[in-house]
PDB file of C-alpha atoms and ligand atoms in Angstrom:
ATOM      1  CA  MET A 240      27.308 -30.945  -6.766  1.00 98.00           C
ATOM      2  CA  GLN A 241      25.431 -33.487  -4.665  1.00 98.00           C
ATOM      3  CA  VAL A 242      21.869 -34.394  -5.671  1.00 98.00           C
ATOM      4  CA  ILE A 243      19.980 -35.836  -2.703  1.00 98.00           C
ATOM      5  CA  ARG A 244      16.513 -37.358  -2.609  1.00 98.00           C
ATOM      6  CA  ASP A 245      16.263 -38.949   0.849  1.00 98.00           C
ATOM      7  CA  ARG A 246      16.244 -37.511   4.359  1.00 98.00           C
ATOM      8  CA  GLU A 247      19.093 -39.590   5.840  1.00 98.00           C
ATOM      9  CA  ALA A 248      21.486 -38.638   3.049  1.00 98.00           C
ATOM     10  CA  LEU A 249      20.445 -34.984   3.480  1.00 98.00           C
ATOM     11  CA  VAL A 250      21.115 -35.044   7.231  1.00 98.00           C
ATOM     12  CA  ALA A 251      24.547 -36.619   6.633  1.00 98.00           C
ATOM     13  CA  ALA A 252      25.526 -34.134   3.900  1.00 98.00           C
ATOM     14  CA  LEU A 253      24.463 -31.135   6.001  1.00 98.00           C
ATOM     15  CA  ALA A 254      26.347 -32.511   9.026  1.00 98.00           C
ATOM     16  CA  THR A 255      29.502 -32.738   6.895  1.00 98.00           C
ATOM     17  CA  MET A 256      29.054 -29.123   5.713  1.00 98.00           C
ATOM     18  CA  ARG A 257      28.571 -27.916   9.279  1.00 98.00           C
ATOM     19  CA  ALA A 258      31.565 -29.971  10.530  1.00 98.00           C
ATOM     20  CA  GLU A 259      33.671 -28.163   7.914  1.00 97.00           C
ATOM     21  CA  GLY A 260      32.485 -24.865   9.444  1.00 98.00           C
ATOM     22  CA  ALA A 261      30.357 -23.844   6.460  1.00 98.00           C
ATOM     23  CA  ARG A 262      27.529 -21.349   6.584  1.00 98.00           C
ATOM     24  CA  VAL A 263      24.525 -22.737   4.685  1.00 98.00           C
ATOM     25  CA  ALA A 264      22.404 -20.694   2.270  1.00 99.00           C
ATOM     26  CA  LEU A 265      19.140 -22.076   0.884  1.00 99.00           C
ATOM     27  CA  VAL A 266      17.546 -21.253  -2.475  1.00 99.00           C
ATOM     28  CA  PRO A 267      14.080 -22.867  -2.558  1.00 98.00           C
ATOM     29  CA  THR A 268      12.689 -23.470  -6.057  1.00 98.00           C
ATOM     30  CA  MET A 269      10.042 -25.430  -7.903  1.00 98.00           C
ATOM     31  CA  GLY A 270      12.465 -26.154 -10.750  1.00 98.00           C
ATOM     32  CA  ALA A 271      11.921 -24.993 -14.366  1.00 97.00           C
ATOM     33  CA  LEU A 272      14.881 -22.776 -13.638  1.00 98.00           C
ATOM     34  CA  HIS A 273      15.747 -19.575 -15.477  1.00 98.00           C
ATOM     35  CA  ALA A 274      18.193 -16.719 -15.028  1.00 98.00           C
ATOM     36  CA  GLY A 275      16.109 -15.370 -12.126  1.00 98.00           C
ATOM     37  CA  HIS A 276      16.857 -18.515 -10.107  1.00 98.00           C
ATOM     38  CA  ILE A 277      20.515 -18.395 -11.089  1.00 98.00           C
ATOM     39  CA  ALA A 278      20.651 -14.808  -9.756  1.00 98.00           C
ATOM     40  CA  LEU A 279      19.477 -16.228  -6.413  1.00 98.00           C
ATOM     41  CA  ILE A 280      22.292 -18.803  -6.461  1.00 98.00           C
ATOM     42  CA  GLU A 281      24.803 -16.083  -7.367  1.00 98.00           C
ATOM     43  CA  ALA A 282      23.542 -13.878  -4.516  1.00 98.00           C
ATOM     44  CA  ALA A 283      23.795 -16.809  -2.088  1.00 98.00           C
ATOM     45  CA  LYS A 284      27.412 -17.674  -3.029  1.00 98.00           C
ATOM     46  CA  ARG A 285      29.821 -16.188  -0.492  1.00 97.00           C
ATOM     47  CA  PRO A 286      33.192 -17.322   0.836  1.00 97.00           C
ATOM     48  CA  GLY A 287      32.635 -19.984   3.498  1.00 98.00           C
ATOM     49  CA  THR A 288      29.039 -20.590   2.381  1.00 98.00           C
ATOM     50  CA  LYS A 289      27.619 -23.789   0.926  1.00 98.00           C
ATOM     51  CA  VAL A 290      24.652 -23.192  -1.346  1.00 99.00           C
ATOM     52  CA  VAL A 291      21.765 -25.634  -1.121  1.00 99.00           C
ATOM     53  CA  ALA A 292      18.955 -25.410  -3.684  1.00 99.00           C
ATOM     54  CA  SER A 293      15.707 -27.314  -3.340  1.00 99.00           C
ATOM     55  CA  ILE A 294      13.551 -28.434  -6.237  1.00 98.00           C
ATOM     56  CA  PHE A 295      10.027 -29.409  -5.247  1.00 98.00           C
ATOM     57  CA  VAL A 296       6.818 -28.673  -7.148  1.00 98.00           C
ATOM     58  CA  ASN A 297       4.683 -28.110  -4.073  1.00 98.00           C
ATOM     59  CA  PRO A 298       1.128 -29.386  -4.652  1.00 98.00           C
ATOM     60  CA  LYS A 299      -0.164 -27.510  -1.596  1.00 98.00           C
ATOM     61  CA  GLN A 300       0.366 -24.111  -3.187  1.00 98.00           C
ATOM     62  CA  PHE A 301      -1.685 -24.877  -6.318  1.00 98.00           C
ATOM     63  CA  GLY A 302      -5.456 -24.413  -6.139  1.00 96.00           C
ATOM     64  CA  ALA A 303      -8.065 -26.588  -7.858  1.00 95.00           C
ATOM     65  CA  GLY A 304      -7.985 -25.813 -11.586  1.00 93.00           C
ATOM     66  CA  GLU A 305      -4.502 -24.249 -11.425  1.00 95.00           C
ATOM     67  CA  ASP A 306      -1.479 -25.455 -13.391  1.00 95.00           C
ATOM     68  CA  LEU A 307       0.004 -28.152 -11.090  1.00 97.00           C
ATOM     69  CA  GLY A 308      -0.374 -30.829 -13.784  1.00 96.00           C
ATOM     70  CA  ARG A 309       1.270 -28.836 -16.556  1.00 95.00           C
ATOM     71  CA  TYR A 310       3.816 -26.942 -14.434  1.00 96.00           C
ATOM     72  CA  PRO A 311       7.098 -27.379 -16.356  1.00 96.00           C
ATOM     73  CA  ARG A 312       9.394 -30.104 -15.032  1.00 97.00           C
ATOM     74  CA  ARG A 313      12.930 -30.064 -16.426  1.00 97.00           C
ATOM     75  CA  GLU A 314      15.092 -32.019 -14.044  1.00 98.00           C
ATOM     76  CA  ALA A 315      18.109 -32.620 -16.301  1.00 98.00           C
ATOM     77  CA  SER A 316      18.485 -29.011 -17.433  1.00 98.00           C
ATOM     78  CA  ASP A 317      17.751 -27.696 -13.909  1.00 98.00           C
ATOM     79  CA  LEU A 318      20.565 -29.817 -12.476  1.00 98.00           C
ATOM     80  CA  ARG A 319      22.918 -28.755 -15.259  1.00 98.00           C
ATOM     81  CA  MET A 320      22.166 -25.069 -14.618  1.00 98.00           C
ATOM     82  CA  LEU A 321      22.612 -25.410 -10.848  1.00 98.00           C
ATOM     83  CA  ASN A 322      25.891 -27.261 -11.303  1.00 98.00           C
ATOM     84  CA  GLU A 323      27.207 -24.615 -13.695  1.00 98.00           C
ATOM     85  CA  ALA A 324      26.122 -21.864 -11.280  1.00 98.00           C
ATOM     86  CA  GLY A 325      28.212 -23.383  -8.485  1.00 98.00           C
ATOM     87  CA  CYS A 326      25.430 -24.807  -6.306  1.00 98.00           C
ATOM     88  CA  ASP A 327      26.811 -27.325  -3.785  1.00 98.00           C
ATOM     89  CA  LEU A 328      23.788 -29.503  -3.027  1.00 98.00           C
ATOM     90  CA  VAL A 329      20.337 -30.011  -4.526  1.00 99.00           C
ATOM     91  CA  TRP A 330      17.551 -31.325  -2.298  1.00 99.00           C
ATOM     92  CA  MET A 331      14.868 -33.044  -4.400  1.00 98.00           C
ATOM     93  CA  PRO A 332      12.305 -34.608  -2.087  1.00 98.00           C
ATOM     94  CA  SER A 333       9.266 -36.511  -3.373  1.00 98.00           C
ATOM     95  CA  VAL A 334       5.691 -35.568  -2.468  1.00 98.00           C
ATOM     96  CA  GLU A 335       5.653 -38.632  -0.151  1.00 98.00           C
ATOM     97  CA  ILE A 336       8.686 -37.354   1.748  1.00 98.00           C
ATOM     98  CA  MET A 337       7.285 -33.843   2.112  1.00 98.00           C
ATOM     99  CA  TYR A 338       3.703 -34.825   2.849  1.00 98.00           C
ATOM    100  CA  PRO A 339       3.618 -38.381   4.162  1.00 98.00           C
ATOM    101  CA  GLU A 340       0.308 -40.074   4.918  1.00 98.00           C
ATOM    102  CA  GLY A 341      -1.281 -38.270   7.852  1.00 98.00           C
ATOM    103  CA  HIS A 342       0.377 -34.877   7.271  1.00 98.00           C
ATOM    104  CA  ALA A 343      -2.056 -32.446   8.901  1.00 98.00           C
ATOM    105  CA  THR A 344      -0.244 -29.227   9.812  1.00 98.00           C
ATOM    106  CA  ASN A 345      -0.531 -26.079   7.754  1.00 98.00           C
ATOM    107  CA  ILE A 346       0.889 -22.650   8.400  1.00 98.00           C
ATOM    108  CA  ARG A 347      -1.252 -19.620   7.760  1.00 98.00           C
ATOM    109  CA  VAL A 348       0.289 -16.176   7.953  1.00 98.00           C
ATOM    110  CA  ALA A 349      -2.598 -13.803   8.638  1.00 97.00           C
ATOM    111  CA  GLY A 350      -2.775 -10.276   7.247  1.00 96.00           C
ATOM    112  CA  VAL A 351       0.027 -10.060   4.723  1.00 97.00           C
ATOM    113  CA  SER A 352      -1.102 -13.241   2.917  1.00 98.00           C
ATOM    114  CA  GLU A 353      -4.760 -12.275   2.658  1.00 97.00           C
ATOM    115  CA  GLY A 354      -5.058  -9.645  -0.090  1.00 97.00           C
ATOM    116  CA  PHE A 355      -3.990  -9.646  -3.741  1.00 98.00           C
ATOM    117  CA  ASP A 356      -2.806 -13.156  -4.705  1.00 98.00           C
ATOM    118  CA  GLY A 357      -4.072 -14.469  -1.363  1.00 98.00           C
ATOM    119  CA  GLU A 358      -7.572 -13.414  -2.370  1.00 97.00           C
ATOM    120  CA  SER A 359      -7.321 -14.612  -5.970  1.00 97.00           C
ATOM    121  CA  ARG A 360      -5.619 -17.886  -5.074  1.00 97.00           C
ATOM    122  CA  PRO A 361      -7.182 -19.077  -1.791  1.00 97.00           C
ATOM    123  CA  GLY A 362      -4.809 -21.312   0.186  1.00 98.00           C
ATOM    124  CA  HIS A 363      -1.817 -20.494  -2.027  1.00 98.00           C
ATOM    125  CA  PHE A 364       0.234 -18.743   0.655  1.00 98.00           C
ATOM    126  CA  ASP A 365      -0.671 -21.361   3.280  1.00 98.00           C
ATOM    127  CA  GLY A 366       0.921 -23.890   0.928  1.00 98.00           C
ATOM    128  CA  VAL A 367       3.962 -21.679   0.388  1.00 98.00           C
ATOM    129  CA  ALA A 368       4.443 -20.963   4.113  1.00 99.00           C
ATOM    130  CA  THR A 369       4.024 -24.635   5.018  1.00 99.00           C
ATOM    131  CA  VAL A 370       6.531 -25.936   2.483  1.00 99.00           C
ATOM    132  CA  VAL A 371       9.066 -23.177   3.185  1.00 99.00           C
ATOM    133  CA  ALA A 372       8.832 -23.824   6.941  1.00 99.00           C
ATOM    134  CA  LYS A 373       9.420 -27.527   6.265  1.00 98.00           C
ATOM    135  CA  LEU A 374      12.423 -26.749   4.043  1.00 99.00           C
ATOM    136  CA  PHE A 375      13.800 -24.444   6.743  1.00 99.00           C
ATOM    137  CA  ASN A 376      13.474 -27.227   9.320  1.00 98.00           C
ATOM    138  CA  GLN A 377      14.955 -29.867   6.997  1.00 98.00           C
ATOM    139  CA  ILE A 378      17.958 -27.780   5.909  1.00 98.00           C
ATOM    140  CA  GLY A 379      18.463 -25.408   8.862  1.00 98.00           C
ATOM    141  CA  PRO A 380      20.007 -22.674   6.678  1.00 98.00           C
ATOM    142  CA  ASP A 381      21.623 -19.492   7.978  1.00 98.00           C
ATOM    143  CA  ALA A 382      20.126 -17.516   5.092  1.00 98.00           C
ATOM    144  CA  ALA A 383      17.437 -18.089   2.459  1.00 99.00           C
ATOM    145  CA  TYR A 384      17.090 -16.314  -0.900  1.00 99.00           C
ATOM    146  CA  PHE A 385      13.831 -15.408  -2.658  1.00 98.00           C
ATOM    147  CA  GLY A 386      13.081 -13.343  -5.754  1.00 98.00           C
ATOM    148  CA  GLU A 387      11.328  -9.995  -5.389  1.00 98.00           C
ATOM    149  CA  LYS A 388       9.168 -10.911  -8.367  1.00 98.00           C
ATOM    150  CA  ASP A 389       7.000 -12.877  -5.942  1.00 98.00           C
ATOM    151  CA  PHE A 390       6.849  -9.833  -3.687  1.00 98.00           C
ATOM    152  CA  GLN A 391       3.879 -10.921  -1.588  1.00 98.00           C
ATOM    153  CA  GLN A 392       5.461 -14.359  -1.087  1.00 98.00           C
ATOM    154  CA  LEU A 393       8.627 -12.641   0.169  1.00 98.00           C
ATOM    155  CA  ALA A 394       6.577 -10.524   2.610  1.00 98.00           C
ATOM    156  CA  VAL A 395       4.715 -13.627   3.841  1.00 98.00           C
ATOM    157  CA  ILE A 396       7.989 -15.488   4.432  1.00 98.00           C
ATOM    158  CA  ARG A 397       9.562 -12.536   6.254  1.00 98.00           C
ATOM    159  CA  ARG A 398       6.496 -12.353   8.532  1.00 98.00           C
ATOM    160  CA  MET A 399       6.593 -16.117   9.193  1.00 98.00           C
ATOM    161  CA  VAL A 400      10.320 -16.071   9.981  1.00 98.00           C
ATOM    162  CA  ALA A 401       9.836 -13.208  12.444  1.00 98.00           C
ATOM    163  CA  ASP A 402       6.733 -14.717  14.045  1.00 98.00           C
ATOM    164  CA  LEU A 403       8.087 -18.264  14.416  1.00 98.00           C
ATOM    165  CA  ASP A 404      11.631 -17.223  15.434  1.00 98.00           C
ATOM    166  CA  PHE A 405      13.402 -18.996  12.593  1.00 98.00           C
ATOM    167  CA  PRO A 406      17.073 -17.987  13.030  1.00 98.00           C
ATOM    168  CA  ILE A 407      17.344 -17.329   9.295  1.00 98.00           C
ATOM    169  CA  GLU A 408      18.237 -14.212   7.333  1.00 98.00           C
ATOM    170  CA  VAL A 409      15.713 -13.774   4.512  1.00 98.00           C
ATOM    171  CA  VAL A 410      17.267 -12.090   1.480  1.00 98.00           C
ATOM    172  CA  GLY A 411      15.165 -10.620  -1.338  1.00 98.00           C
ATOM    173  CA  VAL A 412      16.856 -10.515  -4.748  1.00 98.00           C
ATOM    174  CA  PRO A 413      15.744  -8.010  -7.424  1.00 98.00           C
ATOM    175  CA  THR A 414      13.583  -9.293 -10.271  1.00 98.00           C
ATOM    176  CA  GLN A 415      15.474 -10.424 -13.364  1.00 98.00           C
ATOM    177  CA  ARG A 416      13.949  -9.232 -16.640  1.00 98.00           C
ATOM    178  CA  GLU A 417      14.070  -9.918 -20.361  1.00 98.00           C
ATOM    179  CA  ASP A 418      15.603  -7.144 -22.491  1.00 98.00           C
ATOM    180  CA  ASP A 419      12.150  -5.617 -23.071  1.00 97.00           C
ATOM    181  CA  GLY A 420      11.354  -5.615 -19.329  1.00 98.00           C
ATOM    182  CA  LEU A 421       9.150  -8.701 -18.946  1.00 98.00           C
ATOM    183  CA  ALA A 422       9.926 -10.320 -15.585  1.00 98.00           C
ATOM    184  CA  LEU A 423      11.459 -13.791 -15.912  1.00 98.00           C
ATOM    185  CA  SER A 424       9.030 -16.479 -14.789  1.00 97.00           C
ATOM    186  CA  SER A 425       8.733 -20.229 -15.271  1.00 95.00           C
ATOM    187  CA  ARG A 426       5.170 -19.517 -16.404  1.00 95.00           C
ATOM    188  CA  ASN A 427       6.247 -17.318 -19.364  1.00 97.00           C
ATOM    189  CA  ILE A 428       6.428 -20.524 -21.418  1.00 96.00           C
ATOM    190  CA  TYR A 429       2.613 -20.562 -21.442  1.00 97.00           C
ATOM    191  CA  LEU A 430       2.680 -17.443 -23.672  1.00 98.00           C
ATOM    192  CA  ASP A 431       2.560 -17.950 -27.425  1.00 98.00           C
ATOM    193  CA  GLU A 432       4.510 -15.581 -29.673  1.00 98.00           C
ATOM    194  CA  GLU A 433       1.709 -13.039 -30.023  1.00 98.00           C
ATOM    195  CA  GLU A 434       0.894 -13.086 -26.300  1.00 98.00           C
ATOM    196  CA  ARG A 435       4.580 -12.762 -25.427  1.00 98.00           C
ATOM    197  CA  ALA A 436       4.807  -9.615 -27.558  1.00 98.00           C
ATOM    198  CA  LYS A 437       1.764  -8.119 -25.816  1.00 98.00           C
ATOM    199  CA  ALA A 438       2.946  -9.133 -22.332  1.00 98.00           C
ATOM    200  CA  VAL A 439       5.558  -6.380 -22.266  1.00 98.00           C
ATOM    201  CA  ALA A 440       2.662  -4.016 -21.536  1.00 98.00           C
ATOM    202  CA  LEU A 441       2.700  -5.268 -17.934  1.00 98.00           C
ATOM    203  CA  PRO A 442       6.146  -3.969 -16.846  1.00 98.00           C
ATOM    204  CA  ARG A 443       5.660  -0.872 -19.019  1.00 98.00           C
ATOM    205  CA  ALA A 444       2.299   0.021 -17.438  1.00 98.00           C
ATOM    206  CA  LEU A 445       3.754  -0.548 -13.974  1.00 98.00           C
ATOM    207  CA  GLY A 446       6.752   1.656 -14.763  1.00 98.00           C
ATOM    208  CA  VAL A 447       4.547   4.485 -16.050  1.00 98.00           C
ATOM    209  CA  ALA A 448       2.221   4.200 -13.028  1.00 98.00           C
ATOM    210  CA  ALA A 449       5.063   4.008 -10.491  1.00 98.00           C
ATOM    211  CA  ARG A 450       6.674   7.159 -11.887  1.00 98.00           C
ATOM    212  CA  ALA A 451       3.334   9.010 -11.820  1.00 98.00           C
ATOM    213  CA  ILE A 452       2.694   7.980  -8.194  1.00 97.00           C
ATOM    214  CA  GLY A 453       6.262   8.964  -7.303  1.00 96.00           C
ATOM    215  CA  ARG A 454       5.564  12.429  -8.769  1.00 96.00           C
ATOM    216  CA  GLY A 455       2.563  12.710  -6.461  1.00 95.00           C
ATOM    217  CA  GLU A 456      -0.242  12.179  -9.004  1.00 97.00           C
ATOM    218  CA  ASP A 457      -3.635  10.969  -7.786  1.00 97.00           C
ATOM    219  CA  VAL A 458      -3.200   7.271  -6.971  1.00 97.00           C
ATOM    220  CA  ALA A 459      -6.750   6.138  -7.823  1.00 98.00           C
ATOM    221  CA  THR A 460      -6.526   7.776 -11.260  1.00 98.00           C
ATOM    222  CA  VAL A 461      -3.082   6.333 -11.941  1.00 98.00           C
ATOM    223  CA  LEU A 462      -4.228   2.818 -10.992  1.00 98.00           C
ATOM    224  CA  ALA A 463      -7.351   3.113 -13.150  1.00 98.00           C
ATOM    225  CA  ASP A 464      -5.203   4.272 -16.098  1.00 98.00           C
ATOM    226  CA  ALA A 465      -2.835   1.322 -15.612  1.00 98.00           C
ATOM    227  CA  ARG A 466      -5.764  -1.117 -15.574  1.00 98.00           C
ATOM    228  CA  ALA A 467      -7.156   0.447 -18.755  1.00 98.00           C
ATOM    229  CA  THR A 468      -3.756   0.248 -20.479  1.00 98.00           C
ATOM    230  CA  LEU A 469      -3.415  -3.425 -19.570  1.00 98.00           C
ATOM    231  CA  THR A 470      -6.940  -4.260 -20.689  1.00 98.00           C
ATOM    232  CA  ALA A 471      -6.348  -2.468 -23.999  1.00 98.00           C
ATOM    233  CA  ALA A 472      -3.152  -4.503 -24.448  1.00 98.00           C
ATOM    234  CA  GLY A 473      -5.134  -7.753 -24.161  1.00 98.00           C
ATOM    235  CA  PHE A 474      -4.729  -8.555 -20.457  1.00 98.00           C
ATOM    236  CA  GLU A 475      -7.537  -9.685 -18.193  1.00 98.00           C
ATOM    237  CA  VAL A 476      -6.564  -7.706 -15.098  1.00 98.00           C
ATOM    238  CA  ASP A 477      -6.816  -9.301 -11.681  1.00 98.00           C
ATOM    239  CA  TYR A 478      -5.440  -6.376  -9.656  1.00 98.00           C
ATOM    240  CA  VAL A 479      -3.241  -3.311  -9.939  1.00 98.00           C
ATOM    241  CA  ALA A 480      -2.699  -1.949  -6.449  1.00 98.00           C
ATOM    242  CA  LEU A 481      -0.456   0.178  -4.316  1.00 98.00           C
ATOM    243  CA  ALA A 482       0.561  -1.338  -0.983  1.00 98.00           C
ATOM    244  CA  ASP A 483       2.847  -0.843   1.971  1.00 97.00           C
ATOM    245  CA  ALA A 484       6.056  -2.647   0.990  1.00 96.00           C
ATOM    246  CA  GLU A 485       6.319  -4.390   4.357  1.00 93.00           C
ATOM    247  CA  THR A 486       2.783  -5.181   5.476  1.00 93.00           C
ATOM    248  CA  LEU A 487       1.134  -5.109   2.023  1.00 96.00           C
ATOM    249  CA  VAL A 488      -1.720  -3.082   3.488  1.00 96.00           C
ATOM    250  CA  PRO A 489      -3.311  -1.188   0.547  1.00 96.00           C
ATOM    251  CA  ASP A 490      -3.346   2.606   0.219  1.00 92.00           C
ATOM    252  CA  PRO A 491      -0.229   3.298   2.300  1.00 93.00           C
ATOM    253  CA  ALA A 492       0.821   6.745   3.475  1.00 93.00           C
ATOM    254  CA  ALA A 493       3.240   8.471   1.096  1.00 91.00           C
ATOM    255  CA  ASP A 494       6.027   8.460   3.711  1.00 93.00           C
ATOM    256  CA  ARG A 495       6.015   4.635   3.902  1.00 94.00           C
ATOM    257  CA  PRO A 496       8.026   2.397   1.518  1.00 96.00           C
ATOM    258  CA  ARG A 497       5.474   1.594  -1.177  1.00 98.00           C
ATOM    259  CA  ARG A 498       5.172  -1.089  -3.816  1.00 98.00           C
ATOM    260  CA  LEU A 499       2.974  -1.228  -6.882  1.00 98.00           C
ATOM    261  CA  LEU A 500       1.737  -4.774  -7.512  1.00 98.00           C
ATOM    262  CA  ALA A 501      -0.174  -6.306 -10.403  1.00 98.00           C
ATOM    263  CA  ALA A 502      -1.519  -9.634 -11.571  1.00 98.00           C
ATOM    264  CA  ALA A 503      -3.104 -10.143 -14.955  1.00 98.00           C
ATOM    265  CA  ARG A 504      -3.913 -12.997 -17.283  1.00 98.00           C
ATOM    266  CA  MET A 505      -2.656 -13.132 -20.863  1.00 98.00           C
ATOM    267  CA  GLY A 506      -4.075 -16.191 -22.617  1.00 97.00           C
ATOM    268  CA  SER A 507      -3.505 -19.124 -20.269  1.00 96.00           C
ATOM    269  CA  ALA A 508      -0.652 -17.432 -18.386  1.00 97.00           C
ATOM    270  CA  ARG A 509      -1.291 -15.579 -15.134  1.00 97.00           C
ATOM    271  CA  LEU A 510       1.538 -13.072 -14.798  1.00 98.00           C
ATOM    272  CA  ILE A 511       2.506 -11.076 -11.726  1.00 98.00           C
ATOM    273  CA  ASP A 512       4.920  -8.190 -11.408  1.00 98.00           C
ATOM    274  CA  ASN A 513       5.714  -5.362  -9.015  1.00 98.00           C
ATOM    275  CA  ILE A 514       7.831  -2.249  -8.754  1.00 98.00           C
ATOM    276  CA  ALA A 515       9.024   0.031  -5.950  1.00 98.00           C
ATOM    277  CA  ILE A 516       7.767   3.604  -5.772  1.00 97.00           C
ATOM    278  CA  SER A 517      10.550   6.096  -5.518  1.00 90.00           C
ATOM    279  CA  ASP A 518       9.734   9.714  -4.752  1.00 71.00           C
ATOM    280  CA  GLY A 519      10.094  12.513  -7.284  1.00 57.00           C
TER     281      GLY A 519
HETATM  282  O1  PAF B  52       8.795 -19.248  -5.464  1.00 76.15           O
HETATM  283  C1  PAF B  52       8.728 -20.484  -5.586  1.00 76.15           C
HETATM  284  O2  PAF B  52       9.300 -21.088  -6.512  1.00 76.15           O
HETATM  285  C2  PAF B  52       7.921 -21.283  -4.578  1.00 76.15           C
HETATM  286  O3  PAF B  52       6.788 -20.597  -4.172  1.00 76.15           O
HETATM  287  C3  PAF B  52       8.763 -21.748  -3.361  1.00 76.15           C
HETATM  288  C4  PAF B  52       9.260 -20.563  -2.544  1.00 76.15           C
HETATM  289  C5  PAF B  52       9.931 -22.577  -3.833  1.00 76.15           C
HETATM  290  C6  PAF B  52       7.887 -22.603  -2.428  1.00 76.15           C
HETATM  291  O4  PAF B  52       7.412 -23.736  -3.101  1.00 76.15           O
END
């Protein structure tokens, strides 16, 4: 596995892959890898494909007062995990390479990025879209893999790829979970033992609510019940909402693909999760 930190070496390595006729698949990450990221690498591995992972803690997607400073950085174990998973190349640019003096262009994806986390974390999705567009231009992948856990992020990236004509297949990979259902996240390390035990209420409340909505129960009542359950479990709820799975417009018609999304704070950890609504 090649580990590359400068642009010229990246260009040369990608040229070699292309000269060998390889298809290139990109798995963008911010490091602090867990089994969810490894599922992305596994999904990206195909015959004839070279898998490129990026590790870059993107300052532009953290707001003032968010966890940029304490975001876990675990380079040695990340590289070991990627190597064991069969990743071919790791792109690890510095902040100076990604945002050199004078960098002034930001991408804003209207609509889909504006509600939910876009409202609670102003500028977050502009930072995500900007860095992902840069990674797409730097690597030029044929396909890129993102976890469904960050469902709004995935919708924002799909919209950007369509709008800006990136010739890239965007692949969403199902959320990986602990045995009790908690979605894997690099931020779960912020939970202490007691908070971790309580945090399981999030996937459970979403599961209960999704089944009730699928059975045709009143959506407003179901969402209010889910909020109450989470609050009783010790969460400070940001949102629990039903949205169109493609556009993320709230209160979708029942014949549209629908997604139930939630964000809630447990102690110092802000957790997000989501689940599809299936009928019946
Ligand atoms: O999901 C993440 O880890 C990040 O938002 C991403 C896509 C790597 C962009 O920094």
